[in-house]
XYZ file of C-alpha atoms in Angstrom:
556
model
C 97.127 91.100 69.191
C 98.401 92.931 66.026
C 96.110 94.864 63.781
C 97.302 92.253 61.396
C 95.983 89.440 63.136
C 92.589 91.470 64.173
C 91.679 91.566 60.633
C 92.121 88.543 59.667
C 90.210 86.643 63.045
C 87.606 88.133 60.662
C 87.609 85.489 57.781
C 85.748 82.581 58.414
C 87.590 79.131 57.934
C 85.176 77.112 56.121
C 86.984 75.986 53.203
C 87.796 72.105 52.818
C 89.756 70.847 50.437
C 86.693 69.834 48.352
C 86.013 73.982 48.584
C 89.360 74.584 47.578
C 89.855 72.553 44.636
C 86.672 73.710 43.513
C 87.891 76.807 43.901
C 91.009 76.024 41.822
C 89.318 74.338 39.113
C 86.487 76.608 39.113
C 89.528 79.322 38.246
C 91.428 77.275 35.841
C 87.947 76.418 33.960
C 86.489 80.046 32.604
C 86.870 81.407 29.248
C 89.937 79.634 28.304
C 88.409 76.894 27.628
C 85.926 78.671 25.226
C 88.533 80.129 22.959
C 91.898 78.355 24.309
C 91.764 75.880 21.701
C 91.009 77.543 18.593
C 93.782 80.576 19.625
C 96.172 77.557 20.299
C 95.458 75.612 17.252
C 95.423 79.183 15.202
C 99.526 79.720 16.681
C 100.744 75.962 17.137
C 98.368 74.037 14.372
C 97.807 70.645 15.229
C 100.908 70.534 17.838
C 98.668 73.086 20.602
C 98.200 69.639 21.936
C 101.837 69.277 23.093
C 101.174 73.258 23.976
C 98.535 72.217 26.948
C 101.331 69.551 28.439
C 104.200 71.996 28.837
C 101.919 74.606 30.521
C 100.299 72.373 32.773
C 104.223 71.005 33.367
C 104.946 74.747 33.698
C 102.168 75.334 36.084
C 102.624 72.392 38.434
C 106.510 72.482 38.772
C 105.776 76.483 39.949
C 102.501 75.473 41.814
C 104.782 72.916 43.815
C 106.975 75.822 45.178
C 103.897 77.694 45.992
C 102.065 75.196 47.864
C 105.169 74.246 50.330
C 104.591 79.236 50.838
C 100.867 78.695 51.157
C 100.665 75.703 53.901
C 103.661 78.185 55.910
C 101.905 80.831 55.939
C 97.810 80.425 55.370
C 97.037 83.974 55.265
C 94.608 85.827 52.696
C 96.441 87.031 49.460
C 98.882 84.674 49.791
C 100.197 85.242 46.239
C 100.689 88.928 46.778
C 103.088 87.960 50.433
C 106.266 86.021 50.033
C 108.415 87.819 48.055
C 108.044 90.360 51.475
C 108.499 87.877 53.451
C 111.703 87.234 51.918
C 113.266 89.667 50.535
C 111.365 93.052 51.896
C 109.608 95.824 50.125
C 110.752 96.162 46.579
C 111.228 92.493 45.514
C 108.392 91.736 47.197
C 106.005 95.102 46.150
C 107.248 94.310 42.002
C 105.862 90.381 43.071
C 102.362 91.625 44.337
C 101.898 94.546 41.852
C 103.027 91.691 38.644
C 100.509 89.129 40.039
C 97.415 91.655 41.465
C 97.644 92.548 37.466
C 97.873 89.362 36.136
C 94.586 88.770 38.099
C 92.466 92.045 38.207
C 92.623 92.031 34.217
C 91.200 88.226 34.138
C 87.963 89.447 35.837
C 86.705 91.660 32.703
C 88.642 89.009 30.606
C 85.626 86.999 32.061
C 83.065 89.166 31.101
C 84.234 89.919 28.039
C 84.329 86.159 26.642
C 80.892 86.071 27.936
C 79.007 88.722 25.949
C 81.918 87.708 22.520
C 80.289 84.270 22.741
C 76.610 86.091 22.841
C 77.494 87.501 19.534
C 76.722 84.514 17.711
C 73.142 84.629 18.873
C 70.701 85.057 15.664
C 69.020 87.865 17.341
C 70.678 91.410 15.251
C 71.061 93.054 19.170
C 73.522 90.133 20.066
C 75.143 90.385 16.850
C 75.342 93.866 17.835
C 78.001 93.206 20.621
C 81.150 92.304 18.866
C 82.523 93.538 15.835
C 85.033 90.979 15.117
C 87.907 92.112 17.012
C 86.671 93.836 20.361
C 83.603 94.551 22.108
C 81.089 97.580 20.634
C 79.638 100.214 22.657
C 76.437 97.788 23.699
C 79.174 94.625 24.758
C 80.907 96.504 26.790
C 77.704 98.227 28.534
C 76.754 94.613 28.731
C 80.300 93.500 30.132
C 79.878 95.777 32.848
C 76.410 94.340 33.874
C 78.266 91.220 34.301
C 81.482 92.345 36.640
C 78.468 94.178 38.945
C 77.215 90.815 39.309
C 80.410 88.988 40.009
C 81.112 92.044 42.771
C 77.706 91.288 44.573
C 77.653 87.748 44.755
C 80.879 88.368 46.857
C 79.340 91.517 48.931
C 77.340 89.185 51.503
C 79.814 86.173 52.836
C 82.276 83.974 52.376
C 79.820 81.055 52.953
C 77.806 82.496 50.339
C 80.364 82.171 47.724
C 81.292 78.996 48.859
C 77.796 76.931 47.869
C 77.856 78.836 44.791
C 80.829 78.170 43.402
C 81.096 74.740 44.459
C 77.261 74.401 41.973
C 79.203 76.410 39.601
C 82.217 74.409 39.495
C 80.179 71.296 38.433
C 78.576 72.622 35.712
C 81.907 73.626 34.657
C 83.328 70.742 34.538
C 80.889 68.266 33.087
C 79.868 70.935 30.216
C 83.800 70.751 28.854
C 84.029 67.290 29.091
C 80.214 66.697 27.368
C 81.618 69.216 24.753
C 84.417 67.195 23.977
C 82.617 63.888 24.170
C 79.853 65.398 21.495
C 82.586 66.716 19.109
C 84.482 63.572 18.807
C 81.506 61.698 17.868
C 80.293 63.725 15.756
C 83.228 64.531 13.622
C 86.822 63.098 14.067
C 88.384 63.609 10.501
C 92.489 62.559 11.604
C 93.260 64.134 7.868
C 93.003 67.613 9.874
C 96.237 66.650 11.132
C 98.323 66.126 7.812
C 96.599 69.132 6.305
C 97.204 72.751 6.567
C 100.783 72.326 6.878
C 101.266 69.498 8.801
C 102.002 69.081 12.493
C 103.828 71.878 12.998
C 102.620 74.225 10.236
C 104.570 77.277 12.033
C 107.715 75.271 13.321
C 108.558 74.026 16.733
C 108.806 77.794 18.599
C 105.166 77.979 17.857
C 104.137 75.341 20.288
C 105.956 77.215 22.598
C 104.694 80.412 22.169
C 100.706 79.446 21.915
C 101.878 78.012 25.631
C 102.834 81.620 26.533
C 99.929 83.585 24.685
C 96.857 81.750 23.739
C 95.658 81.518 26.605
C 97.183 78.492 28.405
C 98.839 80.553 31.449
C 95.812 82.195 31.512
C 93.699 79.027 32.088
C 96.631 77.408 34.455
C 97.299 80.173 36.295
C 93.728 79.594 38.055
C 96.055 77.097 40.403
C 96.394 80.719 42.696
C 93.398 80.911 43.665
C 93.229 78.606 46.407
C 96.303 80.116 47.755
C 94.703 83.728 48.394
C 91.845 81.823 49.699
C 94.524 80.471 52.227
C 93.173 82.550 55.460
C 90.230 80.973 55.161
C 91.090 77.207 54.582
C 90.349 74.232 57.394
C 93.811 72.704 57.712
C 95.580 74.331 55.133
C 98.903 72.318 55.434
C 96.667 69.717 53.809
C 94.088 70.955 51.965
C 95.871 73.815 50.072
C 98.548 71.369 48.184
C 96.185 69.145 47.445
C 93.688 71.654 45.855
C 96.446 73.275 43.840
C 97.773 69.994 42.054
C 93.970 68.050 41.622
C 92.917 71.274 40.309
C 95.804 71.600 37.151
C 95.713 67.815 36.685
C 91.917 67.537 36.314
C 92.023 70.395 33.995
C 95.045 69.398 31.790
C 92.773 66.419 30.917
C 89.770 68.150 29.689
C 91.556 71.083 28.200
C 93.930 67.806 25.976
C 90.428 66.466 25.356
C 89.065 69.785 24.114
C 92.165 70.796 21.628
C 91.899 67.270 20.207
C 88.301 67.372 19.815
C 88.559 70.928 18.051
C 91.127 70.032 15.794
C 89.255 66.799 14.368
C 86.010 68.387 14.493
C 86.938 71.544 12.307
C 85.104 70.776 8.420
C 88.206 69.983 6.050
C 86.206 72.798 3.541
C 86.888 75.110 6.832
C 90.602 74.599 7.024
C 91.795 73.636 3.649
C 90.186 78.033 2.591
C 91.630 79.549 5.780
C 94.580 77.468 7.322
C 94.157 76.770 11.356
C 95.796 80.690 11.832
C 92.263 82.489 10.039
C 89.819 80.204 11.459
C 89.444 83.439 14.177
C 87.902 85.220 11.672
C 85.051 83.118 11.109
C 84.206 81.252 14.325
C 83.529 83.886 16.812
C 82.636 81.422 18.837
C 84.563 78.555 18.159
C 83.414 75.312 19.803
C 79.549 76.573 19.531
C 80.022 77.470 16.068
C 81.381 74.163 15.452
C 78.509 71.915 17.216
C 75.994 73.970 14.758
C 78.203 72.878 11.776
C 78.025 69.211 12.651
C 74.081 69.923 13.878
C 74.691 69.469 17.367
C 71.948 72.471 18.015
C 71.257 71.126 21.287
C 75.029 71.214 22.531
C 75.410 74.900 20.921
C 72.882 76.113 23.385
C 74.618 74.645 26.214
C 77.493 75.801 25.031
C 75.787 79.784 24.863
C 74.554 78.951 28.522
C 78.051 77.749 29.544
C 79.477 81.040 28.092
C 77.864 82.448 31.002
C 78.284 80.188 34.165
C 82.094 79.645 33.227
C 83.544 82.760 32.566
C 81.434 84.069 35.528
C 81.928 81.219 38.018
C 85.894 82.290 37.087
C 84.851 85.829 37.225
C 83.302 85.792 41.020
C 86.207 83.332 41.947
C 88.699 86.288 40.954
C 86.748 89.105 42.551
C 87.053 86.713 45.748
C 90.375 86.378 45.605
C 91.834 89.799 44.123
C 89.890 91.774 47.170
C 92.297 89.225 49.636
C 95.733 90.442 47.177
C 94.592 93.605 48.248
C 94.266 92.761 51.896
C 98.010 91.578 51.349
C 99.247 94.578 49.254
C 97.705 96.713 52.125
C 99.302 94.753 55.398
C 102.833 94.952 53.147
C 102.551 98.895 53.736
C 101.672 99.475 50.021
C 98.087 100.518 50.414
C 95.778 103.064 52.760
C 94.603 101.118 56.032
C 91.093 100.872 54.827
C 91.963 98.766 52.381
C 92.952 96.335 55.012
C 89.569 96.323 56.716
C 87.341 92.880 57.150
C 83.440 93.175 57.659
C 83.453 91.382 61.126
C 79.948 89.440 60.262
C 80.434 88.589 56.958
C 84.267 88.045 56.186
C 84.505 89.844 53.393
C 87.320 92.301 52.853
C 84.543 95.328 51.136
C 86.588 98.009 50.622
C 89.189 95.781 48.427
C 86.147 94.589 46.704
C 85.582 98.005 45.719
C 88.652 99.186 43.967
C 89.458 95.935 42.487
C 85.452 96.929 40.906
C 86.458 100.267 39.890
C 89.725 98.393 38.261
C 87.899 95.877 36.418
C 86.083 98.569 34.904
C 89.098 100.366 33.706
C 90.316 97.286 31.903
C 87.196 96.688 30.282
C 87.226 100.374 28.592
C 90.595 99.883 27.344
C 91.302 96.063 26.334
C 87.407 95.158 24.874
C 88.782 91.681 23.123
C 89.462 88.570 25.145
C 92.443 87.507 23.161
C 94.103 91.385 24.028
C 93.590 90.843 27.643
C 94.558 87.253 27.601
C 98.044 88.313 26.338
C 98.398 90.795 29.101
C 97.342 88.556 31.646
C 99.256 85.387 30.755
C 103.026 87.743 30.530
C 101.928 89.155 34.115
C 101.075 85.899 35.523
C 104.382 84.762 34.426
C 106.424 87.718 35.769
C 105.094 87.377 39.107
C 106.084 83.597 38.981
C 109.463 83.799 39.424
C 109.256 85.026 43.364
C 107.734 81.323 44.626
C 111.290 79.409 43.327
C 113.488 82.013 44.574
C 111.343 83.021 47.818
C 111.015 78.866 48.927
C 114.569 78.517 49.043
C 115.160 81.859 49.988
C 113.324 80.788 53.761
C 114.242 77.647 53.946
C 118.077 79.089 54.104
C 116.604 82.513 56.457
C 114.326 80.792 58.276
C 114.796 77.138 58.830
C 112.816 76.854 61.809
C 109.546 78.023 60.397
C 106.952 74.929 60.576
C 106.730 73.485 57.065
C 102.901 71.577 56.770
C 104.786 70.856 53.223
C 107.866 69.586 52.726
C 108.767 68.142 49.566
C 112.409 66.485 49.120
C 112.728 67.446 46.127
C 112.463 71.207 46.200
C 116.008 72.182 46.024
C 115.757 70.463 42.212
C 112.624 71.692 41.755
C 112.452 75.517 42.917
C 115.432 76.426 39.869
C 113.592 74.276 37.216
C 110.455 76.101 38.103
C 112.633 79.547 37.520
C 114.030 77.849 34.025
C 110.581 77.116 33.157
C 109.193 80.517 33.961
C 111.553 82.373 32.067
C 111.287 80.605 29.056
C 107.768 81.302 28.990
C 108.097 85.017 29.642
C 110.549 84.694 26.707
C 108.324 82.555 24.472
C 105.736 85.626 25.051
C 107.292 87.510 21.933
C 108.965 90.707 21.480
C 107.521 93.340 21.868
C 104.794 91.944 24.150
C 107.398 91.061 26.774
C 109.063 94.949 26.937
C 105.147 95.891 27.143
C 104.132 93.917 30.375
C 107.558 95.003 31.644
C 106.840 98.593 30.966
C 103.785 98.241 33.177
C 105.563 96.359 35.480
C 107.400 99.920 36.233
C 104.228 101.911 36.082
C 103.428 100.812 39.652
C 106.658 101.684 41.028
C 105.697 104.941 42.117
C 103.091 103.409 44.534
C 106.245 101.937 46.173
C 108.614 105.113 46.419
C 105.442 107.056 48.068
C 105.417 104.744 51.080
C 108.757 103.516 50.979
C 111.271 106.651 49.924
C 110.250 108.481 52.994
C 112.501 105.833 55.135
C 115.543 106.724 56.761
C 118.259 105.320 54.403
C 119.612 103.102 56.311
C 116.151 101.381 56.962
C 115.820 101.747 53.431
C 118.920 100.160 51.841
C 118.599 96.405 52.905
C 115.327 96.601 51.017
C 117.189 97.823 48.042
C 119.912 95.542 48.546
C 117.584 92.465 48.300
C 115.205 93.383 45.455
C 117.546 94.810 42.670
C 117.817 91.209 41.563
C 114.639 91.314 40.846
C 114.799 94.700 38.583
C 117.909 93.514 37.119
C 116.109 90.184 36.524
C 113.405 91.991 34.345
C 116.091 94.644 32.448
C 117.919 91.308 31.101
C 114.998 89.619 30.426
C 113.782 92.580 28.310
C 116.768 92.973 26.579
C 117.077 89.150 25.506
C 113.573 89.375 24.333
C 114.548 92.179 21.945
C 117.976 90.432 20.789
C 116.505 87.083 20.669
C 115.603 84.785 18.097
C 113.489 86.211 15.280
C 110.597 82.984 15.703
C 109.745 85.101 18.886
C 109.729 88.564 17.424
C 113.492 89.360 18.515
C 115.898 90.933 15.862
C 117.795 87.571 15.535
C 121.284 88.399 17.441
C 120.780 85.265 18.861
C 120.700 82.144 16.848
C 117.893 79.357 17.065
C 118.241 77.106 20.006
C 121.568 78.878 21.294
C 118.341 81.959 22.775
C 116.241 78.940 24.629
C 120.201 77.846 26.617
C 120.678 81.638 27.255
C 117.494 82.662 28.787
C 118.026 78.938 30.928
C 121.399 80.266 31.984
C 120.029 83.702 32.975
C 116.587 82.451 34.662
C 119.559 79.869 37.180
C 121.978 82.850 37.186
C 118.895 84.799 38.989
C 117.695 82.045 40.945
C 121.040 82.026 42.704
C 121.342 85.751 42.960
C 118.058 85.839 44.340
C 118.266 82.985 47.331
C 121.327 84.272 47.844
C 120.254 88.187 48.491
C 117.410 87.425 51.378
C 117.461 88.546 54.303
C 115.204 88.542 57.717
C 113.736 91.580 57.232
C 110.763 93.198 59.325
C 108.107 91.233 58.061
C 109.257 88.125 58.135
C 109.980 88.623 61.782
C 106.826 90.139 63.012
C 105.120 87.300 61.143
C 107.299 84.536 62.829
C 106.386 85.934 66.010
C 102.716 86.054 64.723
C 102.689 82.375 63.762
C 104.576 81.346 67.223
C 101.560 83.417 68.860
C 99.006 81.769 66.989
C 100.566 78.352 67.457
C 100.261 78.610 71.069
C 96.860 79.886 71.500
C 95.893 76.590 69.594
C 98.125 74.483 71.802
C 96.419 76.272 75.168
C 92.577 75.687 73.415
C 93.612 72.518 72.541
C 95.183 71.880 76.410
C 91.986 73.482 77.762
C 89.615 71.296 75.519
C 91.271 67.991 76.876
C 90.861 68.848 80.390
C 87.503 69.645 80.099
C 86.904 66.198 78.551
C 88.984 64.249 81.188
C 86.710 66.497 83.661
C 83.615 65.361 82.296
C 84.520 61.795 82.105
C 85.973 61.778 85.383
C 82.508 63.350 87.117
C 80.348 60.388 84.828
């Protein structure tokens, strides 16, 4: 048996698909929904409504290529694995380090919408915590409190976690929808609509870029989280797909039913003074704040309650599944051993816990505002995308013979729509946002070279070979961003409409590129053989089990 496969006989497999989607919807449902439709509405106007479809759109054409990678290969960290798998070190190192960011940052992201909502307590203390733009001294202090909690409520076990978040998850969910329900009936002026500039009061490329950075990736991208969870799923081949699309089609729903509800409910005194882009600067916390204008006092103390259990439910949910990217990152040769080790009688991976703990805090001392971390998270999220579409396709042409739990028909349409989507989003992000996340993108490049320079070169160069699509991928994208249209902060070299076909061509152009440069490399093989090994110790327990039963029956 592999070290590989010793560590992870350590998780326990006790998630159903009830577990899972809970899990997935427990993710998707944190702070976004707190502050996702007020940021929407304050980019997009009235139209965030049309914002919410496209992501969810987004989310589930990209989920689809991911859930066909998790049911192959149900290991933990999932997310952080397939780019390795097919195309080796460096396309599949830029994957893990782009999504491990896009999900570390959400867990003080969590905190930190927590203690911003607290801030519209009366009490002077809780006033104390936010001064309008990022967490004080006292919030953060406060934050950190929080992400301590979220750490030890994963310490003990995996079974643990489980009951909680599946109590968590329900509360969740029927506090949105209540919210929404309450709203509406309280307050439904349609005028809100035609006012304040109409529809669209920022134009058409606003709808698309409140999808990239208001928080709407953020709250989709919550669909992963079942995936890292993979190694410890009951029959993942049916379970994880289903978990992944319930989970973004239950929340498109309520998150629809909480823009519109926002949008109507907002006083016409409110909007007609400010416009929907300044209503930030007096609802700190918008949906509360709202239910106290329409004297709904009872709903805006749920609401102050649910400021807790949501972001944190989402909070321990990430904390779970960020220590198994870590696990991944670690068995991909990017991290120290330890980093790799499972407490045998718990199943918890504690030393991943820890850093991802030490990085949480690290993000909280430099990006105190939820709407700061949100951006970084959402272009991240994005980034790391683009390796499910290329990486499905990408094995199904390396490794055809893999066993496929999910199969759909339709992926060979699918997996370069999925990379058309993506990129438009990561283009809709804005200039210079997108050359930002990019930047940092490169930052963890010299983790790579440590472990991976000291190769011989010719182990070395397939690698290379196979991920500079990748690098090139994110150069070009960077460089459109800055030439692009001037709606999404570009200097205008491209004209309106003619930028959306150009970053379509280049996201295909890299799709192809990148099916095209896989190859079998090491880990793919050593996990084939894994799988075959694993696939016949369940065929011999299975064997065994059978003839005991025809024994017993046989004595009777």
């Amino acid at each position: 048996m592999s070290t590989e496969q010793g560590s992870h006989s350590n998780y326990r497999r006790t998630l159903g698909p009830v577990a899972l989607t809970a899990v997935g919807l427990g993710s998707i449902i944190g702070s976004g929904w707190l502050f996702g439709a007020q940021r929407a509405a304050a980019i997009a106007g009235p139209a965030a409504i049309l914002a919410w479809v496209i992501g969810a759109a987004v989310a589930l054409t990209i989920a689809l290529t991911y859930s066909e990678l998790g049911a192959m290969f149900p290991k933990a960290g999932g997310m952080v694995r397939y780019g390795q798998y097919s195309h080796g070190s460096l396309a599949g190192y830029l994957a893990a380090w782009a999504n491990w960011i896009a999900i570390v940052s959400v867990i003080p992201g969590e905190a930190t919408a927590s203690v911003q909502y607290m801030s519209s307590w009366k009490w002077e203390w809780a006033k104390g915590l936010y001064d309008g733009k990022e967490l004080t001294g006292s919030g953060v202090a406060l934050a950190s409190v929080l992400l301590v909690v979220y750490f030890l409520l994963n310490w003990f076990a995996i079974s643990l976690f489980a009951k909680t978040n599946n109590a968590i998850t329900v509360f969740k969910v029927v506090v949105p929808v209540l919210t929404a329900g309450a709203l509406m009936l309280a307050h439904f002026d349609t005028d809100n609509i035609e006012s304040a500039g109409g529809f669209t009061p920022n134009g058409w490329s606003s709808v698309f870029t409140a999808v990239a950075l208001s928080g709407i990736v953020w709250a989709f991208n919550g669909f992963q989280s079942p995936l890292n969870m993979a190694g410890e799923a009951r029959n993942p081949g049916k379970s994880l797909p289903r978990a992944v699309i319930s989970s973004i089609l239950i929340a498109l729903v309520i998150y629809v039913a909480l823009q519109v509800a926002f949008l109507m409910a907002v006083p016409s005194g409110d909007l007609s003074a400010n416009g929907w882009a300044n209503l930030g600067k007096i609802y700190n916390s918008p949906l509360a704040d709202l239910a106290v204008a329409w004297g709904l006092n009872w709903l805006a103390i749920v609401l102050y309650a649910d400021a807790f259990v949501s972001p944190s439910g989402t909070g321990m949910i990430y904390a779970a599944t960020t220590s198994r990217m870590i696990h991944g990152v670690q068995e991909n040769g990017h991290l120290p051993g330890i980093f790799g080790k499972v407490d045998p009688k718990t199943g918890v991976p504690r030393p991943a816990l820890l850093l991802n703990l030490v990085v949480a805090f690290l993000f909280l001392a430099v990006f105190r505002g939820w709407g700061s971390l949100a951006e970084i998270v959402s272009v991240a999220t994005v980034i790391s995308y683009i390796t499910g579409p290329v990486a499905v396709m990408s094995l199904r042409r390396i490794a055809p013979g893999l066993k496929r739990p999910v199969k759909l028909r339709a992926m060979p349409v699918i997996a370069p729509v999925a990379m058309i989507f993506g990129s438009l989003v990561l283009y809709w992000a804005r200039w210079p946002l997108t050359g930002k996340v990019i930047l940092i993108m490169a930052v963890g490049l010299p983790i790579w070279a440590w472990y991976e320079l000291r190769k011989p070169w010719a182990e070395l160069k397939p690698h290379l070979q196979a991920g500079v699509w990748m690098v090139a991928y994110l150069l070009v994208m960077a460089f459109v961003s800055w030439a692009g249209g001037t709606e999404f902060g570009g200097r205008g070299y491209l004209g309106e409409g003619w930028d959306i076909v150009v970053v379509a061509l280049i996201g295909l152009a890299f799709y192809v590129w990148g099916v095209r440069s896989a190859w079998r490399n090491p880990t793919l093989v050593a996990t084939e053989k894994e799988i075959a090994a694993m696939d016949a110790q369940e065929a011999a327990e299975a064997g065994a089990a059978a003839g005991e039963a025809e024994g017993s029956l046989s004595k009777a």
